């Protein structure tokens, strides 16, 4: 868990130091811009940008039941952040697994990528896709049938009960 916060913490600390130096020199505008810029960088690289991570076993179990994709990622990965941001709200319809928190997930990624821990690696219908185009994954997610409400009629576009 500490490794996941190392880069965002470094950005936050560096920004605070640079802003403090600027404020001490009387450059309040520059200090404010530096503080805001480094705060954005810290947030961009933090695990908070991603939906809550599951274990690989739990994500695979859930994906097997409802067909949602499983996204293996790690904090600090620019490609993972790009995928997450380009998916927008659709990202919550996938299962996210942090490979730094789950050794089983890291092993699955290595098995799919010839021994390399290349992320994002996305499992769709049990097939791995390394660093897929976000538009392609959006199309896969959009093709999923929304779940029906418990005890209610089927969701629009979903099968009738």
mmCIF file with all atom_site columns, C-alpha atoms in Angstrom:
data_model
loop_
_atom_site.group_PDB
_atom_site.id
_atom_site.type_symbol
_atom_site.label_atom_id
_atom_site.label_alt_id
_atom_site.label_comp_id
_atom_site.label_asym_id
_atom_site.label_entity_id
_atom_site.label_seq_id
_atom_site.pdbx_PDB_ins_code
_atom_site.Cartn_x
_atom_site.Cartn_y
_atom_site.Cartn_z
_atom_site.occupancy
_atom_site.B_iso_or_equiv
_atom_site.pdbx_formal_charge
_atom_site.auth_seq_id
_atom_site.auth_comp_id
_atom_site.auth_asym_id
_atom_site.auth_atom_id
_atom_site.pdbx_PDB_model_num
ATOM 1   C CA . UNK A 1 1   ? 0.000   0.000   0.000   1.00 0.00 ? 1   UNK A CA 1
ATOM 2   C CA . UNK A 1 2   ? 2.868   2.376   0.727   1.00 0.00 ? 2   UNK A CA 1
ATOM 3   C CA . UNK A 1 3   ? 4.223   1.932   -2.796  1.00 0.00 ? 3   UNK A CA 1
ATOM 4   C CA . UNK A 1 4   ? 0.862   3.019   -4.237  1.00 0.00 ? 4   UNK A CA 1
ATOM 5   C CA . UNK A 1 5   ? 1.147   6.387   -2.497  1.00 0.00 ? 5   UNK A CA 1
ATOM 6   C CA . UNK A 1 6   ? 4.879   7.008   -3.069  1.00 0.00 ? 6   UNK A CA 1
ATOM 7   C CA . UNK A 1 7   ? 4.524   8.973   -6.318  1.00 0.00 ? 7   UNK A CA 1
ATOM 8   C CA . UNK A 1 8   ? 1.515   11.097  -5.284  1.00 0.00 ? 8   UNK A CA 1
ATOM 9   C CA . UNK A 1 9   ? 3.177   11.823  -1.925  1.00 0.00 ? 9   UNK A CA 1
ATOM 10  C CA . UNK A 1 10  ? 6.361   12.890  -3.701  1.00 0.00 ? 10  UNK A CA 1
ATOM 11  C CA . UNK A 1 11  ? 4.396   15.241  -5.943  1.00 0.00 ? 11  UNK A CA 1
ATOM 12  C CA . UNK A 1 12  ? 2.536   16.721  -2.965  1.00 0.00 ? 12  UNK A CA 1
ATOM 13  C CA . UNK A 1 13  ? 5.724   17.211  -0.942  1.00 0.00 ? 13  UNK A CA 1
ATOM 14  C CA . UNK A 1 14  ? 7.656   18.717  -3.863  1.00 0.00 ? 14  UNK A CA 1
ATOM 15  C CA . UNK A 1 15  ? 4.765   21.048  -4.633  1.00 0.00 ? 15  UNK A CA 1
ATOM 16  C CA . UNK A 1 16  ? 4.505   22.150  -1.015  1.00 0.00 ? 16  UNK A CA 1
ATOM 17  C CA . UNK A 1 17  ? 8.245   22.858  -0.845  1.00 0.00 ? 17  UNK A CA 1
ATOM 18  C CA . UNK A 1 18  ? 8.347   24.760  -4.137  1.00 0.00 ? 18  UNK A CA 1
ATOM 19  C CA . UNK A 1 19  ? 5.246   26.743  -3.204  1.00 0.00 ? 19  UNK A CA 1
ATOM 20  C CA . UNK A 1 20  ? 6.708   27.575  0.229   1.00 0.00 ? 20  UNK A CA 1
ATOM 21  C CA . UNK A 1 21  ? 9.905   28.865  -1.371  1.00 0.00 ? 21  UNK A CA 1
ATOM 22  C CA . UNK A 1 22  ? 7.878   30.983  -3.796  1.00 0.00 ? 22  UNK A CA 1
ATOM 23  C CA . UNK A 1 23  ? 5.720   32.388  -0.983  1.00 0.00 ? 23  UNK A CA 1
ATOM 24  C CA . UNK A 1 24  ? 8.844   33.155  1.074   1.00 0.00 ? 24  UNK A CA 1
ATOM 25  C CA . UNK A 1 25  ? 10.240  35.155  -1.860  1.00 0.00 ? 25  UNK A CA 1
ATOM 26  C CA . UNK A 1 26  ? 6.990   37.109  -2.104  1.00 0.00 ? 26  UNK A CA 1
ATOM 27  C CA . UNK A 1 27  ? 5.915   35.374  -5.343  1.00 0.00 ? 27  UNK A CA 1
ATOM 28  C CA . UNK A 1 28  ? 2.409   34.501  -4.177  1.00 0.00 ? 28  UNK A CA 1
ATOM 29  C CA . UNK A 1 29  ? 0.989   33.979  -7.660  1.00 0.00 ? 29  UNK A CA 1
ATOM 30  C CA . UNK A 1 30  ? 3.743   31.566  -8.625  1.00 0.00 ? 30  UNK A CA 1
ATOM 31  C CA . UNK A 1 31  ? 3.433   29.776  -5.273  1.00 0.00 ? 31  UNK A CA 1
ATOM 32  C CA . UNK A 1 32  ? -0.312  29.317  -5.706  1.00 0.00 ? 32  UNK A CA 1
ATOM 33  C CA . UNK A 1 33  ? 0.113   27.994  -9.256  1.00 0.00 ? 33  UNK A CA 1
ATOM 34  C CA . UNK A 1 34  ? 2.832   25.555  -8.163  1.00 0.00 ? 34  UNK A CA 1
ATOM 35  C CA . UNK A 1 35  ? 0.761   24.323  -5.225  1.00 0.00 ? 35  UNK A CA 1
ATOM 36  C CA . UNK A 1 36  ? -2.281  23.778  -7.461  1.00 0.00 ? 36  UNK A CA 1
ATOM 37  C CA . UNK A 1 37  ? -0.258  22.111  -10.227 1.00 0.00 ? 37  UNK A CA 1
ATOM 38  C CA . UNK A 1 38  ? 1.466   19.664  -7.897  1.00 0.00 ? 38  UNK A CA 1
ATOM 39  C CA . UNK A 1 39  ? -1.797  18.932  -6.073  1.00 0.00 ? 39  UNK A CA 1
ATOM 40  C CA . UNK A 1 40  ? -3.374  18.030  -9.426  1.00 0.00 ? 40  UNK A CA 1
ATOM 41  C CA . UNK A 1 41  ? -0.401  15.826  -10.301 1.00 0.00 ? 41  UNK A CA 1
ATOM 42  C CA . UNK A 1 42  ? -0.648  14.076  -6.939  1.00 0.00 ? 42  UNK A CA 1
ATOM 43  C CA . UNK A 1 43  ? -4.368  13.485  -7.411  1.00 0.00 ? 43  UNK A CA 1
ATOM 44  C CA . UNK A 1 44  ? -3.888  12.299  -10.998 1.00 0.00 ? 44  UNK A CA 1
ATOM 45  C CA . UNK A 1 45  ? -1.387  9.650   -9.898  1.00 0.00 ? 45  UNK A CA 1
ATOM 46  C CA . UNK A 1 46  ? -3.180  8.580   -6.734  1.00 0.00 ? 46  UNK A CA 1
ATOM 47  C CA . UNK A 1 47  ? -5.192  5.364   -6.313  1.00 0.00 ? 47  UNK A CA 1
ATOM 48  C CA . UNK A 1 48  ? -8.221  7.564   -5.547  1.00 0.00 ? 48  UNK A CA 1
ATOM 49  C CA . UNK A 1 49  ? -8.783  8.098   -9.289  1.00 0.00 ? 49  UNK A CA 1
ATOM 50  C CA . UNK A 1 50  ? -9.722  4.436   -9.644  1.00 0.00 ? 50  UNK A CA 1
ATOM 51  C CA . UNK A 1 51  ? -12.784 2.544   -8.454  1.00 0.00 ? 51  UNK A CA 1
ATOM 52  C CA . UNK A 1 52  ? -12.277 0.382   -5.367  1.00 0.00 ? 52  UNK A CA 1
ATOM 53  C CA . UNK A 1 53  ? -9.965  -2.535  -6.136  1.00 0.00 ? 53  UNK A CA 1
ATOM 54  C CA . UNK A 1 54  ? -11.016 -6.117  -5.653  1.00 0.00 ? 54  UNK A CA 1
ATOM 55  C CA . UNK A 1 55  ? -8.869  -9.205  -5.357  1.00 0.00 ? 55  UNK A CA 1
ATOM 56  C CA . UNK A 1 56  ? -8.249  -11.058 -8.588  1.00 0.00 ? 56  UNK A CA 1
ATOM 57  C CA . UNK A 1 57  ? -10.266 -14.047 -7.372  1.00 0.00 ? 57  UNK A CA 1
ATOM 58  C CA . UNK A 1 58  ? -13.274 -11.880 -6.477  1.00 0.00 ? 58  UNK A CA 1
ATOM 59  C CA . UNK A 1 59  ? -13.114 -9.908  -9.740  1.00 0.00 ? 59  UNK A CA 1
ATOM 60  C CA . UNK A 1 60  ? -12.925 -13.115 -11.798 1.00 0.00 ? 60  UNK A CA 1
ATOM 61  C CA . UNK A 1 61  ? -15.845 -14.611 -9.874  1.00 0.00 ? 61  UNK A CA 1
ATOM 62  C CA . UNK A 1 62  ? -17.993 -11.527 -10.423 1.00 0.00 ? 62  UNK A CA 1
ATOM 63  C CA . UNK A 1 63  ? -16.958 -11.233 -14.057 1.00 0.00 ? 63  UNK A CA 1
ATOM 64  C CA . UNK A 1 64  ? -17.899 -14.862 -14.643 1.00 0.00 ? 64  UNK A CA 1
ATOM 65  C CA . UNK A 1 65  ? -21.356 -14.144 -13.249 1.00 0.00 ? 65  UNK A CA 1
ATOM 66  C CA . UNK A 1 66  ? -22.130 -10.902 -15.104 1.00 0.00 ? 66  UNK A CA 1
ATOM 67  C CA . UNK A 1 67  ? -19.626 -10.661 -17.974 1.00 0.00 ? 67  UNK A CA 1
ATOM 68  C CA . UNK A 1 68  ? -18.064 -7.370  -16.922 1.00 0.00 ? 68  UNK A CA 1
ATOM 69  C CA . UNK A 1 69  ? -14.406 -6.794  -17.856 1.00 0.00 ? 69  UNK A CA 1
ATOM 70  C CA . UNK A 1 70  ? -11.611 -7.154  -15.309 1.00 0.00 ? 70  UNK A CA 1
ATOM 71  C CA . UNK A 1 71  ? -8.972  -4.409  -15.480 1.00 0.00 ? 71  UNK A CA 1
ATOM 72  C CA . UNK A 1 72  ? -5.574  -5.118  -13.930 1.00 0.00 ? 72  UNK A CA 1
ATOM 73  C CA . UNK A 1 73  ? -3.800  -1.853  -13.070 1.00 0.00 ? 73  UNK A CA 1
ATOM 74  C CA . UNK A 1 74  ? -1.226  -0.313  -10.743 1.00 0.00 ? 74  UNK A CA 1
ATOM 75  C CA . UNK A 1 75  ? -0.869  3.158   -9.232  1.00 0.00 ? 75  UNK A CA 1
ATOM 76  C CA . UNK A 1 76  ? 1.412   5.541   -11.093 1.00 0.00 ? 76  UNK A CA 1
ATOM 77  C CA . UNK A 1 77  ? 0.773   3.891   -14.469 1.00 0.00 ? 77  UNK A CA 1
ATOM 78  C CA . UNK A 1 78  ? 0.020   6.621   -17.012 1.00 0.00 ? 78  UNK A CA 1
ATOM 79  C CA . UNK A 1 79  ? -1.656  4.159   -19.376 1.00 0.00 ? 79  UNK A CA 1
ATOM 80  C CA . UNK A 1 80  ? -3.935  2.921   -16.572 1.00 0.00 ? 80  UNK A CA 1
ATOM 81  C CA . UNK A 1 81  ? -4.880  6.473   -15.655 1.00 0.00 ? 81  UNK A CA 1
ATOM 82  C CA . UNK A 1 82  ? -5.521  7.294   -19.315 1.00 0.00 ? 82  UNK A CA 1
ATOM 83  C CA . UNK A 1 83  ? -7.798  4.268   -19.615 1.00 0.00 ? 83  UNK A CA 1
ATOM 84  C CA . UNK A 1 84  ? -9.625  5.143   -16.405 1.00 0.00 ? 84  UNK A CA 1
ATOM 85  C CA . UNK A 1 85  ? -10.187 8.772   -17.376 1.00 0.00 ? 85  UNK A CA 1
ATOM 86  C CA . UNK A 1 86  ? -11.220 7.967   -20.961 1.00 0.00 ? 86  UNK A CA 1
ATOM 87  C CA . UNK A 1 87  ? -13.783 5.436   -19.713 1.00 0.00 ? 87  UNK A CA 1
ATOM 88  C CA . UNK A 1 88  ? -15.410 8.096   -17.558 1.00 0.00 ? 88  UNK A CA 1
ATOM 89  C CA . UNK A 1 89  ? -18.396 6.781   -15.605 1.00 0.00 ? 89  UNK A CA 1
ATOM 90  C CA . UNK A 1 90  ? -18.222 3.492   -17.496 1.00 0.00 ? 90  UNK A CA 1
ATOM 91  C CA . UNK A 1 91  ? -15.144 2.614   -15.429 1.00 0.00 ? 91  UNK A CA 1
ATOM 92  C CA . UNK A 1 92  ? -17.453 1.667   -12.565 1.00 0.00 ? 92  UNK A CA 1
ATOM 93  C CA . UNK A 1 93  ? -18.937 -1.068  -14.743 1.00 0.00 ? 93  UNK A CA 1
ATOM 94  C CA . UNK A 1 94  ? -15.594 -2.906  -14.809 1.00 0.00 ? 94  UNK A CA 1
ATOM 95  C CA . UNK A 1 95  ? -13.794 -4.698  -11.990 1.00 0.00 ? 95  UNK A CA 1
ATOM 96  C CA . UNK A 1 96  ? -10.461 -3.063  -11.147 1.00 0.00 ? 96  UNK A CA 1
ATOM 97  C CA . UNK A 1 97  ? -7.645  -5.093  -9.593  1.00 0.00 ? 97  UNK A CA 1
ATOM 98  C CA . UNK A 1 98  ? -4.488  -3.414  -8.264  1.00 0.00 ? 98  UNK A CA 1
ATOM 99  C CA . UNK A 1 99  ? -1.604  -5.780  -9.060  1.00 0.00 ? 99  UNK A CA 1
ATOM 100 C CA . UNK A 1 100 ? 0.543   -4.222  -6.328  1.00 0.00 ? 100 UNK A CA 1
ATOM 101 C CA . UNK A 1 101 ? -1.959  -5.289  -3.689  1.00 0.00 ? 101 UNK A CA 1
ATOM 102 C CA . UNK A 1 102 ? -2.683  -8.780  -5.014  1.00 0.00 ? 102 UNK A CA 1
ATOM 103 C CA . UNK A 1 103 ? 0.158   -11.200 -5.874  1.00 0.00 ? 103 UNK A CA 1
ATOM 104 C CA . UNK A 1 104 ? -2.328  -13.488 -7.653  1.00 0.00 ? 104 UNK A CA 1
ATOM 105 C CA . UNK A 1 105 ? -3.274  -10.588 -9.928  1.00 0.00 ? 105 UNK A CA 1
ATOM 106 C CA . UNK A 1 106 ? 0.369   -9.805  -10.674 1.00 0.00 ? 106 UNK A CA 1
ATOM 107 C CA . UNK A 1 107 ? 0.923   -13.463 -11.581 1.00 0.00 ? 107 UNK A CA 1
ATOM 108 C CA . UNK A 1 108 ? -2.114  -13.408 -13.903 1.00 0.00 ? 108 UNK A CA 1
ATOM 109 C CA . UNK A 1 109 ? -0.762  -10.313 -15.669 1.00 0.00 ? 109 UNK A CA 1
ATOM 110 C CA . UNK A 1 110 ? 2.686   -11.901 -16.052 1.00 0.00 ? 110 UNK A CA 1
ATOM 111 C CA . UNK A 1 111 ? 1.083   -15.058 -17.483 1.00 0.00 ? 111 UNK A CA 1
ATOM 112 C CA . UNK A 1 112 ? -0.862  -12.989 -20.023 1.00 0.00 ? 112 UNK A CA 1
ATOM 113 C CA . UNK A 1 113 ? 2.146   -10.853 -21.031 1.00 0.00 ? 113 UNK A CA 1
ATOM 114 C CA . UNK A 1 114 ? 5.047   -13.251 -21.414 1.00 0.00 ? 114 UNK A CA 1
ATOM 115 C CA . UNK A 1 115 ? 6.409   -12.659 -17.914 1.00 0.00 ? 115 UNK A CA 1
ATOM 116 C CA . UNK A 1 116 ? 6.029   -8.868  -17.925 1.00 0.00 ? 116 UNK A CA 1
ATOM 117 C CA . UNK A 1 117 ? 3.756   -6.972  -15.552 1.00 0.00 ? 117 UNK A CA 1
ATOM 118 C CA . UNK A 1 118 ? 2.354   -4.832  -18.354 1.00 0.00 ? 118 UNK A CA 1
ATOM 119 C CA . UNK A 1 119 ? -0.731  -2.891  -17.341 1.00 0.00 ? 119 UNK A CA 1
ATOM 120 C CA . UNK A 1 120 ? -3.444  -2.143  -18.053 1.00 0.00 ? 120 UNK A CA 1
ATOM 121 C CA . UNK A 1 121 ? -4.292  -5.706  -18.925 1.00 0.00 ? 121 UNK A CA 1
ATOM 122 C CA . UNK A 1 122 ? -8.005  -6.212  -19.436 1.00 0.00 ? 122 UNK A CA 1
ATOM 123 C CA . UNK A 1 123 ? -9.834  -9.537  -19.384 1.00 0.00 ? 123 UNK A CA 1
ATOM 124 C CA . UNK A 1 124 ? -12.927 -9.537  -21.566 1.00 0.00 ? 124 UNK A CA 1
ATOM 125 C CA . UNK A 1 125 ? -14.789 -12.848 -21.802 1.00 0.00 ? 125 UNK A CA 1
ATOM 126 C CA . UNK A 1 126 ? -11.731 -14.556 -20.315 1.00 0.00 ? 126 UNK A CA 1
ATOM 127 C CA . UNK A 1 127 ? -9.318  -13.245 -22.994 1.00 0.00 ? 127 UNK A CA 1
ATOM 128 C CA . UNK A 1 128 ? -6.512  -10.852 -22.006 1.00 0.00 ? 128 UNK A CA 1
ATOM 129 C CA . UNK A 1 129 ? -6.000  -7.588  -23.883 1.00 0.00 ? 129 UNK A CA 1
ATOM 130 C CA . UNK A 1 130 ? -2.918  -5.531  -23.046 1.00 0.00 ? 130 UNK A CA 1
ATOM 131 C CA . UNK A 1 131 ? -3.287  -1.751  -23.066 1.00 0.00 ? 131 UNK A CA 1
ATOM 132 C CA . UNK A 1 132 ? -6.484  -1.770  -25.125 1.00 0.00 ? 132 UNK A CA 1
ATOM 133 C CA . UNK A 1 133 ? -7.839  1.298   -26.843 1.00 0.00 ? 133 UNK A CA 1
ATOM 134 C CA . UNK A 1 134 ? -10.253 3.007   -24.424 1.00 0.00 ? 134 UNK A CA 1
ATOM 135 C CA . UNK A 1 135 ? -12.863 3.347   -27.203 1.00 0.00 ? 135 UNK A CA 1
ATOM 136 C CA . UNK A 1 136 ? -12.735 -0.417  -27.764 1.00 0.00 ? 136 UNK A CA 1
ATOM 137 C CA . UNK A 1 137 ? -13.282 -1.101  -24.052 1.00 0.00 ? 137 UNK A CA 1
ATOM 138 C CA . UNK A 1 138 ? -16.086 1.489   -23.891 1.00 0.00 ? 138 UNK A CA 1
ATOM 139 C CA . UNK A 1 139 ? -17.836 -0.425  -26.695 1.00 0.00 ? 139 UNK A CA 1
ATOM 140 C CA . UNK A 1 140 ? -17.460 -3.707  -24.767 1.00 0.00 ? 140 UNK A CA 1
ATOM 141 C CA . UNK A 1 141 ? -18.836 -2.127  -21.598 1.00 0.00 ? 141 UNK A CA 1
ATOM 142 C CA . UNK A 1 142 ? -21.714 -0.460  -23.480 1.00 0.00 ? 142 UNK A CA 1
ATOM 143 C CA . UNK A 1 143 ? -22.642 -3.858  -24.932 1.00 0.00 ? 143 UNK A CA 1
ATOM 144 C CA . UNK A 1 144 ? -23.299 -5.309  -21.481 1.00 0.00 ? 144 UNK A CA 1
ATOM 145 C CA . UNK A 1 145 ? -26.928 -5.793  -20.513 1.00 0.00 ? 145 UNK A CA 1
ATOM 146 C CA . UNK A 1 146 ? -27.774 -3.775  -17.409 1.00 0.00 ? 146 UNK A CA 1
ATOM 147 C CA . UNK A 1 147 ? -28.908 -5.928  -14.482 1.00 0.00 ? 147 UNK A CA 1
ATOM 148 C CA . UNK A 1 148 ? -32.599 -6.115  -13.647 1.00 0.00 ? 148 UNK A CA 1
ATOM 149 C CA . UNK A 1 149 ? -33.844 -4.655  -10.384 1.00 0.00 ? 149 UNK A CA 1
ATOM 150 C CA . UNK A 1 150 ? -34.390 -7.362  -7.753  1.00 0.00 ? 150 UNK A CA 1
ATOM 151 C CA . UNK A 1 151 ? -37.968 -8.573  -7.963  1.00 0.00 ? 151 UNK A CA 1
ATOM 152 C CA . UNK A 1 152 ? -38.802 -6.072  -10.696 1.00 0.00 ? 152 UNK A CA 1
ATOM 153 C CA . UNK A 1 153 ? -39.091 -6.184  -14.470 1.00 0.00 ? 153 UNK A CA 1
ATOM 154 C CA . UNK A 1 154 ? -36.037 -6.638  -16.657 1.00 0.00 ? 154 UNK A CA 1
ATOM 155 C CA . UNK A 1 155 ? -33.942 -3.586  -17.382 1.00 0.00 ? 155 UNK A CA 1
ATOM 156 C CA . UNK A 1 156 ? -34.572 -1.845  -20.727 1.00 0.00 ? 156 UNK A CA 1
ATOM 157 C CA . UNK A 1 157 ? -32.875 -3.826  -23.455 1.00 0.00 ? 157 UNK A CA 1
ATOM 158 C CA . UNK A 1 158 ? -32.425 -6.777  -21.139 1.00 0.00 ? 158 UNK A CA 1
ATOM 159 C CA . UNK A 1 159 ? -34.152 -10.142 -21.388 1.00 0.00 ? 159 UNK A CA 1
ATOM 160 C CA . UNK A 1 160 ? -37.705 -10.406 -20.102 1.00 0.00 ? 160 UNK A CA 1
ATOM 161 C CA . UNK A 1 161 ? -38.394 -12.549 -17.073 1.00 0.00 ? 161 UNK A CA 1
#
